[in-house]
CSV table of C-alpha atoms in Angstrom, one decimal:
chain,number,residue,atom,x,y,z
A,1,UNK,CA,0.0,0.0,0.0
A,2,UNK,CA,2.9,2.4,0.9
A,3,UNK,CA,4.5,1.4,-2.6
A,4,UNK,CA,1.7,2.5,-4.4
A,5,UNK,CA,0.7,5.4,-2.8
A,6,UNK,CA,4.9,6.4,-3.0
A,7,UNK,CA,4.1,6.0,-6.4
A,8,UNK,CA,1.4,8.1,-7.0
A,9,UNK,CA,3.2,10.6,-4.7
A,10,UNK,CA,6.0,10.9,-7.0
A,11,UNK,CA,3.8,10.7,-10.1
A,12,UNK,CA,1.5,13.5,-8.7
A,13,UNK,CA,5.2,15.6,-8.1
A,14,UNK,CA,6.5,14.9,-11.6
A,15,UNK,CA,3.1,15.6,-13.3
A,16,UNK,CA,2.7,19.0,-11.2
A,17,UNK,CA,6.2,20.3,-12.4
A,18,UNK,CA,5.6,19.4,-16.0
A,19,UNK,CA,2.5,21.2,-16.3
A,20,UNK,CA,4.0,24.1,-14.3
A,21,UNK,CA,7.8,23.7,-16.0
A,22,UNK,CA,5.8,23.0,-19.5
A,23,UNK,CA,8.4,25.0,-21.7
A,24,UNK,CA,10.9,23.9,-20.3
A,25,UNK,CA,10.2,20.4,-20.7
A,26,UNK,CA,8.9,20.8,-24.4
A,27,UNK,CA,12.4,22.2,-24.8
A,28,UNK,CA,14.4,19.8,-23.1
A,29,UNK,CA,12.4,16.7,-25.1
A,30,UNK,CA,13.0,18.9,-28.5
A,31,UNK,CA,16.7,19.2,-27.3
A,32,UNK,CA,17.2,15.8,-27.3
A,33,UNK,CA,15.4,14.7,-30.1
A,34,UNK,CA,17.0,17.0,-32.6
A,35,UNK,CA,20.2,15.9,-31.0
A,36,UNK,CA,19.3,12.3,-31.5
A,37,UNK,CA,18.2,12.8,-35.0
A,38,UNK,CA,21.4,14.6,-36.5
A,39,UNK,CA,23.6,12.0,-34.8
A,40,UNK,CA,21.8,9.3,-36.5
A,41,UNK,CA,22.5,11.0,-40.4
A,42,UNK,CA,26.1,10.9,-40.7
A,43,UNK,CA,28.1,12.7,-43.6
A,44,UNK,CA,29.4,10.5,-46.2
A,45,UNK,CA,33.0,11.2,-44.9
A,46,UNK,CA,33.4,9.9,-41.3
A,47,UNK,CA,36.9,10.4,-40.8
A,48,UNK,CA,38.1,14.1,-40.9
A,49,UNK,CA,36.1,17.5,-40.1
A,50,UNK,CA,35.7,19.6,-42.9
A,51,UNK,CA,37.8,22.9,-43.2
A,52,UNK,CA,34.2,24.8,-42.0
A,53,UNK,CA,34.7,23.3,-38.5
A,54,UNK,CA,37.3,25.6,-37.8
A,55,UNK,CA,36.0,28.5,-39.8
A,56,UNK,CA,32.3,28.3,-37.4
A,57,UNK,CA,34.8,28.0,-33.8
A,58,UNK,CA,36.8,31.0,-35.3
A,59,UNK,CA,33.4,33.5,-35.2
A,60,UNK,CA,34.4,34.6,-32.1
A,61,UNK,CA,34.2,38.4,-31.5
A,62,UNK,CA,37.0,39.8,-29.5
A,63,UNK,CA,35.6,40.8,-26.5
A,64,UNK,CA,35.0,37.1,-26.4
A,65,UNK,CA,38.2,36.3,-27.3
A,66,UNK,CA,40.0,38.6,-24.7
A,67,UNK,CA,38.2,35.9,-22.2
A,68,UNK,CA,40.3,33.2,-23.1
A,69,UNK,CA,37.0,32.6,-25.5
A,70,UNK,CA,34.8,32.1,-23.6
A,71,UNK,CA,31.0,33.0,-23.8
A,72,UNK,CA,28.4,30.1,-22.6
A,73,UNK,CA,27.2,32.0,-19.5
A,74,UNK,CA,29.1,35.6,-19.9
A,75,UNK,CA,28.3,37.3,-23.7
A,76,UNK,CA,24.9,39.0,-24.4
A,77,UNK,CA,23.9,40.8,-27.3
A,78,UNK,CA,25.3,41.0,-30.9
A,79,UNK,CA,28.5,39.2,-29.1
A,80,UNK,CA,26.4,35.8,-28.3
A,81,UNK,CA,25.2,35.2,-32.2
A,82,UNK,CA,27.0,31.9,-33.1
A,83,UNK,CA,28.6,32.0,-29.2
A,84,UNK,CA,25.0,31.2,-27.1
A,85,UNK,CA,22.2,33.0,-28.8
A,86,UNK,CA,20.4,32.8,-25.6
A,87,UNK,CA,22.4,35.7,-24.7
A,88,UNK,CA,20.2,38.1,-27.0
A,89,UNK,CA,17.5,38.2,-24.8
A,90,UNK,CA,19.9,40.0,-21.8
A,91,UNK,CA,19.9,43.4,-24.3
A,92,UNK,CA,17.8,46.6,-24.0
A,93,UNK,CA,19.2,48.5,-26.9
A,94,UNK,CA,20.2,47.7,-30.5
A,95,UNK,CA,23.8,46.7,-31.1
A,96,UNK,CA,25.8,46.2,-34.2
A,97,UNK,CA,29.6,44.8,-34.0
A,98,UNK,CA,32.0,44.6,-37.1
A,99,UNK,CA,34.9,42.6,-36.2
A,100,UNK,CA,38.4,41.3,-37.7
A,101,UNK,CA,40.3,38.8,-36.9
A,102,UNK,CA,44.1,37.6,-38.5
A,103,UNK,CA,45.9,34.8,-38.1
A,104,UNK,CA,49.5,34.8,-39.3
A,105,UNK,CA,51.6,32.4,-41.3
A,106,UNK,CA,52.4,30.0,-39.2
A,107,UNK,CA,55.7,27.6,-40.0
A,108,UNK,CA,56.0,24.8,-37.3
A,109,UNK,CA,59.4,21.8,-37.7
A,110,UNK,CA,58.6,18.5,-37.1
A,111,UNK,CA,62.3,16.9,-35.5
A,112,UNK,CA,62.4,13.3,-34.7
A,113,UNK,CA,65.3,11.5,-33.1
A,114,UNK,CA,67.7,9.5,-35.1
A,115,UNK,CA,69.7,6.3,-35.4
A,116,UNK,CA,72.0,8.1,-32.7
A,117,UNK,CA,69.3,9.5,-30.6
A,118,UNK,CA,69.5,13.2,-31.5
A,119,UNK,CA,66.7,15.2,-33.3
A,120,UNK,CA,66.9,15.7,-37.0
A,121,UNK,CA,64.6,17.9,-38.6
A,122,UNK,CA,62.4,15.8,-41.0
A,123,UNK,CA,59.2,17.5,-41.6
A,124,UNK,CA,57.6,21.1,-41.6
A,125,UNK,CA,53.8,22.4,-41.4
A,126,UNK,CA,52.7,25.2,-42.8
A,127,UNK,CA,49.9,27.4,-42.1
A,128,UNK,CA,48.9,29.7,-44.9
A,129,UNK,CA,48.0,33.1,-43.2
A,130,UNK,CA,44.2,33.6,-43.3
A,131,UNK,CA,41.7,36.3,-42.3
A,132,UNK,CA,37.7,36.2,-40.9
A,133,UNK,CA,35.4,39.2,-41.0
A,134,UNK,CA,31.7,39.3,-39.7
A,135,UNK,CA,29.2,41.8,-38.7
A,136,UNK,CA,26.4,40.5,-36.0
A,137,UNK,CA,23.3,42.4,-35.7
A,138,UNK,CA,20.8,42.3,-32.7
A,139,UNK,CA,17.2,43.9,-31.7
A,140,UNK,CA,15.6,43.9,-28.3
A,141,UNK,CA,12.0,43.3,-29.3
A,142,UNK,CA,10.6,43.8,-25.5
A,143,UNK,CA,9.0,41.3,-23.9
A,144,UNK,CA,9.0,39.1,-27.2
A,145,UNK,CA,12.6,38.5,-26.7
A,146,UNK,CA,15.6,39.2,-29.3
A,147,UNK,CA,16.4,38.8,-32.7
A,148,UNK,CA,19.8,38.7,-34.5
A,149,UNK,CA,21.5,38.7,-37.8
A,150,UNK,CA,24.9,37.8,-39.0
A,151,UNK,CA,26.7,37.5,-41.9
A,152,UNK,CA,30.9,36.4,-42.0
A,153,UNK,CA,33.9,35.9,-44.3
A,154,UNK,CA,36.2,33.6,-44.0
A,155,UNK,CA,39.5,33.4,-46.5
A,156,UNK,CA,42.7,31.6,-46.4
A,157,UNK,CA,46.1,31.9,-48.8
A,158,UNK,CA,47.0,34.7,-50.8
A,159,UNK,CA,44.4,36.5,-52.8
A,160,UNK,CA,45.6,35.6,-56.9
A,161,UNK,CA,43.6,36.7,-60.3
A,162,UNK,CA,44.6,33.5,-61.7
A,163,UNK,CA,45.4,30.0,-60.6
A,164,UNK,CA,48.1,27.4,-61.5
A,165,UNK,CA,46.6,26.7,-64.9
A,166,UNK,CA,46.4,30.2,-66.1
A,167,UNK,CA,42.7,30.4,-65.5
A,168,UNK,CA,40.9,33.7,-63.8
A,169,UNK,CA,39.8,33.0,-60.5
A,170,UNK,CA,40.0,36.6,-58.6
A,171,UNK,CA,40.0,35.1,-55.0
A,172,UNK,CA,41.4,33.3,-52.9
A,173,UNK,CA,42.4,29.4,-52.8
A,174,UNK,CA,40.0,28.5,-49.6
A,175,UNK,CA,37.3,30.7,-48.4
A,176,UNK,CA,33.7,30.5,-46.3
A,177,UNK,CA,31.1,32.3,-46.0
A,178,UNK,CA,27.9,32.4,-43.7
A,179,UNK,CA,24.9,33.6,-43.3
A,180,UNK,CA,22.5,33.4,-40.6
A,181,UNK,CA,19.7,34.7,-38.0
A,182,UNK,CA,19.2,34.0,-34.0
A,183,UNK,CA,16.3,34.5,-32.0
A,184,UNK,CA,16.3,34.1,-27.9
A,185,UNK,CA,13.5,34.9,-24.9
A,186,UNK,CA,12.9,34.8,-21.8
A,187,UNK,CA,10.6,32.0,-20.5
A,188,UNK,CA,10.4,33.5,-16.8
A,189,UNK,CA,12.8,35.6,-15.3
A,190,UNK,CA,15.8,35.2,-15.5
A,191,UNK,CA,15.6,32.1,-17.3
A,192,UNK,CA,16.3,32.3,-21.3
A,193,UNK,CA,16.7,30.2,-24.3
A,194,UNK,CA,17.7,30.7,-28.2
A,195,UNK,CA,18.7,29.2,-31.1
A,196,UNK,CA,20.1,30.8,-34.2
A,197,UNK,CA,20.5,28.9,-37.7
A,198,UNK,CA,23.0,29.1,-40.7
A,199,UNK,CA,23.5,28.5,-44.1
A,200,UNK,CA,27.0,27.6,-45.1
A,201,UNK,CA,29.3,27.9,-48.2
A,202,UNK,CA,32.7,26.3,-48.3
A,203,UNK,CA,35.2,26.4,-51.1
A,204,UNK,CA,38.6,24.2,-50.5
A,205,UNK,CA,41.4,22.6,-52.2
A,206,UNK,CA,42.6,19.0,-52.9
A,207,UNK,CA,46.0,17.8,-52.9
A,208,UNK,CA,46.0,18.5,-56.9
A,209,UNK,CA,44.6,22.0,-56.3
A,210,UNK,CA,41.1,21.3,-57.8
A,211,UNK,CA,38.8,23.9,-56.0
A,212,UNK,CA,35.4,22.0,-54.5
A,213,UNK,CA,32.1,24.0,-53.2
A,214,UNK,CA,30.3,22.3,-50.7
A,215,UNK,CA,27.0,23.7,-49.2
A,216,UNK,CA,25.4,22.8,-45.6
A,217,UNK,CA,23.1,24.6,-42.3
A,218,UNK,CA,24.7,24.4,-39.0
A,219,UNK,CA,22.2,25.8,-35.8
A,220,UNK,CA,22.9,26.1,-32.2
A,221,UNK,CA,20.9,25.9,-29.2
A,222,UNK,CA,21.2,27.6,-25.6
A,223,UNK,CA,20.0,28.4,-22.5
A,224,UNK,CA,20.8,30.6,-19.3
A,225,UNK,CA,20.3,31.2,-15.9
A,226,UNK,CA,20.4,33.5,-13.9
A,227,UNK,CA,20.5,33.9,-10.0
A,228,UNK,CA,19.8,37.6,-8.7
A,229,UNK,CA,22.1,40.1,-10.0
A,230,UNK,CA,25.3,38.0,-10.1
A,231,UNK,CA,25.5,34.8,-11.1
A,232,UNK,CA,24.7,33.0,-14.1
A,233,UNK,CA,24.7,29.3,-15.4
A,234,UNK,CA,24.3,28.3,-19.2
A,235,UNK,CA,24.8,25.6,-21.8
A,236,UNK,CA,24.7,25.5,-25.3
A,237,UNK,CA,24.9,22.8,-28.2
A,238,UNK,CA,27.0,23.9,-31.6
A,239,UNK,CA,26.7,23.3,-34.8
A,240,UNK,CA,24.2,20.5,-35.0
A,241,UNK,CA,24.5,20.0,-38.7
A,242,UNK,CA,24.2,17.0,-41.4
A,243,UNK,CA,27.5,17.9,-42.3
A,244,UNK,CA,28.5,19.6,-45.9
A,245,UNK,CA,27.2,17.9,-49.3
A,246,UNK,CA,30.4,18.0,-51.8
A,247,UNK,CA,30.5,15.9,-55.0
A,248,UNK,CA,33.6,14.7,-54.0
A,249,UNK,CA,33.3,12.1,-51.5
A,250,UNK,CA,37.0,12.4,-50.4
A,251,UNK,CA,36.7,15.8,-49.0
A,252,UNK,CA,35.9,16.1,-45.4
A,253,UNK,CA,32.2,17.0,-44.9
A,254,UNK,CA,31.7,16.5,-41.3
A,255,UNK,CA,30.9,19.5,-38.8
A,256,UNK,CA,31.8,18.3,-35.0
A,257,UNK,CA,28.8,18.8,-32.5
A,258,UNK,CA,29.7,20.2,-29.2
A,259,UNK,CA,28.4,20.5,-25.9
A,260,UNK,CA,29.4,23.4,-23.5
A,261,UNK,CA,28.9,24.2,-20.1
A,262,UNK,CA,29.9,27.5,-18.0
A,263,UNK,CA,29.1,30.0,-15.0
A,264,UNK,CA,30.3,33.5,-14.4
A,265,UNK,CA,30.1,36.0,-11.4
A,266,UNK,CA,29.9,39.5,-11.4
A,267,UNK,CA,29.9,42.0,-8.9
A,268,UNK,CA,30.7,45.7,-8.6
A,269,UNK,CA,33.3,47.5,-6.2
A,270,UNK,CA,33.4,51.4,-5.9
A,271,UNK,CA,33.5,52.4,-9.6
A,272,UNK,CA,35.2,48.9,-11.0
A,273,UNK,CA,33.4,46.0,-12.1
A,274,UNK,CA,34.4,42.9,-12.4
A,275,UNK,CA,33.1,40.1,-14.0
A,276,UNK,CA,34.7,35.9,-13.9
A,277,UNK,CA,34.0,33.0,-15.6
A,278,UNK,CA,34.8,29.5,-16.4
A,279,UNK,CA,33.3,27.1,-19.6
A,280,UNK,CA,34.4,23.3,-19.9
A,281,UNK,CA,34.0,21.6,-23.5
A,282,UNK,CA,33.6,17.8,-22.2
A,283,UNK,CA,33.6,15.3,-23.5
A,284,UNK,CA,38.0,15.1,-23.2
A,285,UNK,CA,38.5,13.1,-25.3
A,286,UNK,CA,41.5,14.1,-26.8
A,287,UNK,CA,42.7,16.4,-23.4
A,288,UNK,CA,40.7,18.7,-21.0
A,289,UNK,CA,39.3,21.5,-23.3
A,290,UNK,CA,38.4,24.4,-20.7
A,291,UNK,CA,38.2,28.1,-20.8
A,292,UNK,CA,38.6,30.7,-18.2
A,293,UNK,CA,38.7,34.4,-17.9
A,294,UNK,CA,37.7,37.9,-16.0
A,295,UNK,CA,37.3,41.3,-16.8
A,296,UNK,CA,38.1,44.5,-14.9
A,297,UNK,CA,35.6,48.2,-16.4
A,298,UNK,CA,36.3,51.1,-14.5
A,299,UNK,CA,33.7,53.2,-14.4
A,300,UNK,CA,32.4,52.2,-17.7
A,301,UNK,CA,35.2,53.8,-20.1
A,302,UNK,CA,38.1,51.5,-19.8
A,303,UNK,CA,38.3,47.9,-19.3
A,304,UNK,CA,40.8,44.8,-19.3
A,305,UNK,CA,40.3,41.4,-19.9
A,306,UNK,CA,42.5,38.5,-19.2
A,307,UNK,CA,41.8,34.5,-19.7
A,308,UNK,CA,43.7,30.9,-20.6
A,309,UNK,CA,42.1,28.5,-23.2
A,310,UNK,CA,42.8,25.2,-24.2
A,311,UNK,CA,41.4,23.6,-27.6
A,312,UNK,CA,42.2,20.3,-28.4
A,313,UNK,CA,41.4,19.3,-32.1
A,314,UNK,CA,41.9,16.3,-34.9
A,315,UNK,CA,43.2,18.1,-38.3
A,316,UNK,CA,43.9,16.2,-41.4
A,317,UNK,CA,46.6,18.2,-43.8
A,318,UNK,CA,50.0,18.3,-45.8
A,319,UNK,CA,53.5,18.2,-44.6
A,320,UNK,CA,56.3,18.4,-46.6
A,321,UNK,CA,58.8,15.7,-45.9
A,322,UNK,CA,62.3,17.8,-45.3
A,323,UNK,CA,64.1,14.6,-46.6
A,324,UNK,CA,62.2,14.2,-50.2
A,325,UNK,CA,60.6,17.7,-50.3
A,326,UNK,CA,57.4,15.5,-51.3
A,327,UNK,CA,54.0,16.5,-49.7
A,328,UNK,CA,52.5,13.9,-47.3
A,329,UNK,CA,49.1,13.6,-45.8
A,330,UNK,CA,48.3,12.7,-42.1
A,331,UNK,CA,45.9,13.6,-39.6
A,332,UNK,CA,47.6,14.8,-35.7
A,333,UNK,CA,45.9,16.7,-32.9
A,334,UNK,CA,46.5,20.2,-32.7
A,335,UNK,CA,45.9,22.4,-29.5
A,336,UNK,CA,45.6,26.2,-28.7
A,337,UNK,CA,46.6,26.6,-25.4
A,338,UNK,CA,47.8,29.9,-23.7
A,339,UNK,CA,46.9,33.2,-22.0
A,340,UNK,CA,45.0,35.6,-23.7
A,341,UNK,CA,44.5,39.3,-23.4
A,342,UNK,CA,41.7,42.2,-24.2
A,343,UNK,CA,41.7,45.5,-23.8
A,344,UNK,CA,38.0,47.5,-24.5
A,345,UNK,CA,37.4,51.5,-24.6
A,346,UNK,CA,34.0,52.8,-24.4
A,347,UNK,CA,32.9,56.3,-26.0
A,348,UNK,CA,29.4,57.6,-25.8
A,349,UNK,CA,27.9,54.4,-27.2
A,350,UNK,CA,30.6,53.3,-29.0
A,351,UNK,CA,32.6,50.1,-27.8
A,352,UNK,CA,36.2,49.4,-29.2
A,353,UNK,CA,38.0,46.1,-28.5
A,354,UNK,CA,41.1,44.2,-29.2
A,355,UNK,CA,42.5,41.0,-28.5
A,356,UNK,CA,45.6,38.9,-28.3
A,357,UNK,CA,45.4,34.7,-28.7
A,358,UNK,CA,47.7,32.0,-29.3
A,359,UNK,CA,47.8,30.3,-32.5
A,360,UNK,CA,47.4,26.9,-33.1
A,361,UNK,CA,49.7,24.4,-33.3
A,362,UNK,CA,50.4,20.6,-33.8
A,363,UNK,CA,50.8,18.6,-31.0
A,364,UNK,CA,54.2,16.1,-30.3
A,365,UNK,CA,54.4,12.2,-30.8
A,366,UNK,CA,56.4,10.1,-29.0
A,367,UNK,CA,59.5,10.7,-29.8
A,368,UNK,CA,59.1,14.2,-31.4
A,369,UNK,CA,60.1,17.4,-31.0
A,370,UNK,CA,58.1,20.7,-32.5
A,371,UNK,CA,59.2,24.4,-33.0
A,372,UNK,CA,57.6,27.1,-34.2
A,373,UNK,CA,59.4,28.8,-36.6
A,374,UNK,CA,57.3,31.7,-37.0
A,375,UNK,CA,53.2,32.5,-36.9
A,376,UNK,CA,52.6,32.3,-32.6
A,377,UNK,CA,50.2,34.8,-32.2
A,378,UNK,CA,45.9,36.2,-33.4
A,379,UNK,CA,45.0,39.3,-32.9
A,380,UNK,CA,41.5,40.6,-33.7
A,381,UNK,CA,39.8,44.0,-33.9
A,382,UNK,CA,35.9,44.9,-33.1
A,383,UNK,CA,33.5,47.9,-33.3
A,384,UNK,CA,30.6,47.4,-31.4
A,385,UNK,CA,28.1,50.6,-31.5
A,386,UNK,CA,24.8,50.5,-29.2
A,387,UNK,CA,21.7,53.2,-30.1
């Protein structure tokens, strides 16, 4: 008798918080089941991510950036559009950001020991220096939420009129290009939720320099909380996507799904605020992928921002063998790792920020030893203007 009536006690509880909790739940179930679903269509190529992987983790603004990139619980506005679009719904004013990022040419020696144990020089990486540009967009539409827009460029290699063959090409070898919209509200108070969508175009190169244009839609989904005035809680899930459709079945197609976590704290002291926070990328499969970071305003007109990431990737891509000057193909983890650094100015509505990241680089084998010749440092550029 006690079973049964536990039972229908705990029934009674979980039925009560449904029907009370009902978006949330209908949200939760949709989370799931879209995640389910797009797990279960895999891209023709299951080995390698293609080159749009990295070009949709590099739309980071630089206020982010400046955070050791991190956003899950701590960007709002025009910075959270392809970050957590459930930031948009934190705004009260229209905001428009145009931001630049460039990433150097980076040359990186691969040594490995010999016959008599010292470390020859056998193989080198090389980086071609590549740029991104975007502009986000976003609208406080009251009690209806937020809406966003966003549009980005992303181009690697050296911009030619004409390729190997002689024929007109006006552009560059690799380039992307994405378009897309985000939408976020609040359910209660202090408790939000968004999604934003995106249609993307991706132009790469074989290993016989034959261009190939692949098409594909990535979205995210994300939520936060908020305790009070602050503390805040979020989580997000990127790029769920089928992957990108090339005619060429050898080209990597797949776009990696990822699930983040983070909190930040902020509080104010005299005329300084001060803001901390903390995501983790799980699952480590490869290494502990976390990101941490604070920032220090004084009295709204000058701020600093200070953080550490650490990115842990697979790539696929050439090396050229130091020994036969021939051009291999093999796939190694590369990590960004380091301290990063952001400094923001504010002028009558007008917010100007700059960054400073580590660049990527491949990781060591046993037995290996890596330098980096040249190419160790990011640096990106934004103008964010609020009316």
């Amino acid at each position: 008798m006690d079973i049964y009536k536990s039972k229908s006690y705990y029934l009674s509880c979980f039925t009560f918080y449904a029907i009370r909790n009902f978006a949330v739940v209908l949200i939760t179930l949709l989370l799931l089941l879209s995640t389910k679903n797009l797990a279960s269509a895999q891209p023709i190529n299951e080995d390698f991510y293609a080159s749009a992987n990295t070009f949709l983790r590099r739309l980071a603004s630089a206020k982010r950036l400046g955070l050791g990139d991190n956003f899950v619980s701590s960007i709002s506005g025009a910075n959270a559009l392809n970050s957590n679009p459930a930031g948009l719904s934190f705004i009260n004013s229209n905001r428009l950001i145009t931001n630049v990022l460039r990433f150097p040419h980076t040359v990186a020696v691969i040594a490995k020991l010999n016959d008599v144990e010292r470390y020859e020089d056998r193989g080198q990486y090389v980086l071609r220096a590549s740029g991104l540009e975007f502009i986000n967009y976003s609208k406080p539409l009251g009690t209806a939420g937020g809406f966003g827009f966003d549009f980005a460029i992303g181009h690697e290699g050296r911009f030619s009129r004409v390729n190997h063959l002689g024929k007109a090409t006006n552009g560059f070898p690799e380039t992307d290009f994405a378009i897309g919209v985000s939408y976020a509200v609040k359910l209660f108070p202090g408790f939000a939720i968004g999604a934003d969508g995106r249609w993307l175009r991706s132009k790469v190169q074989d290993a016989e320099n034959i261009r190939h244009i692949g098409h594909g839609y990535a979205y995210n989904l994300g939520l936060i909380q908020q305790f009070g005035e602050h503390l805040r809680i979020g989580g997000v899930i990127r790029n769920l996507s089928n992957g990108l459709s090339f005619t060429d079945n050898s080209i990597p197609d797949r776009i990696r799904r990822e699930v983040l976590l983070g909190g930040s704290y902020q509080f104010h002291y005299k005329s300084v605020d001060i803001q901390i926070s903390l995501d983790l990328n799980p699952p480590f499969e490869d290494g502990v992928r976390t990101n941490f970071g604070g920032t220090i305003w004084y009295r709204d007109f000058i701020g600093a921002r200070i953080g550490y990431l650490r990115h842990i990737e697979k790539r696929f891509g050439s090396i050229v063998s130091l020994e036969t000057e021939q051009v291999e193909f093999e796939d190694r983890l590369w990590k960004t790792e380091g301290p990063t650094l952001g400094l923001g100015l504010q002028v009558r509505g007008i917010h100007i920020n700059a960054a400073y990241t580590p660049q990527v680089r491949p990781m060591e084998n046993d037995g290996e030893q890596i330098r980096i010749e040249t190419g160790k440092s990011v640096y990106s550029f934004s103008i964010e203007q609020r009316f």
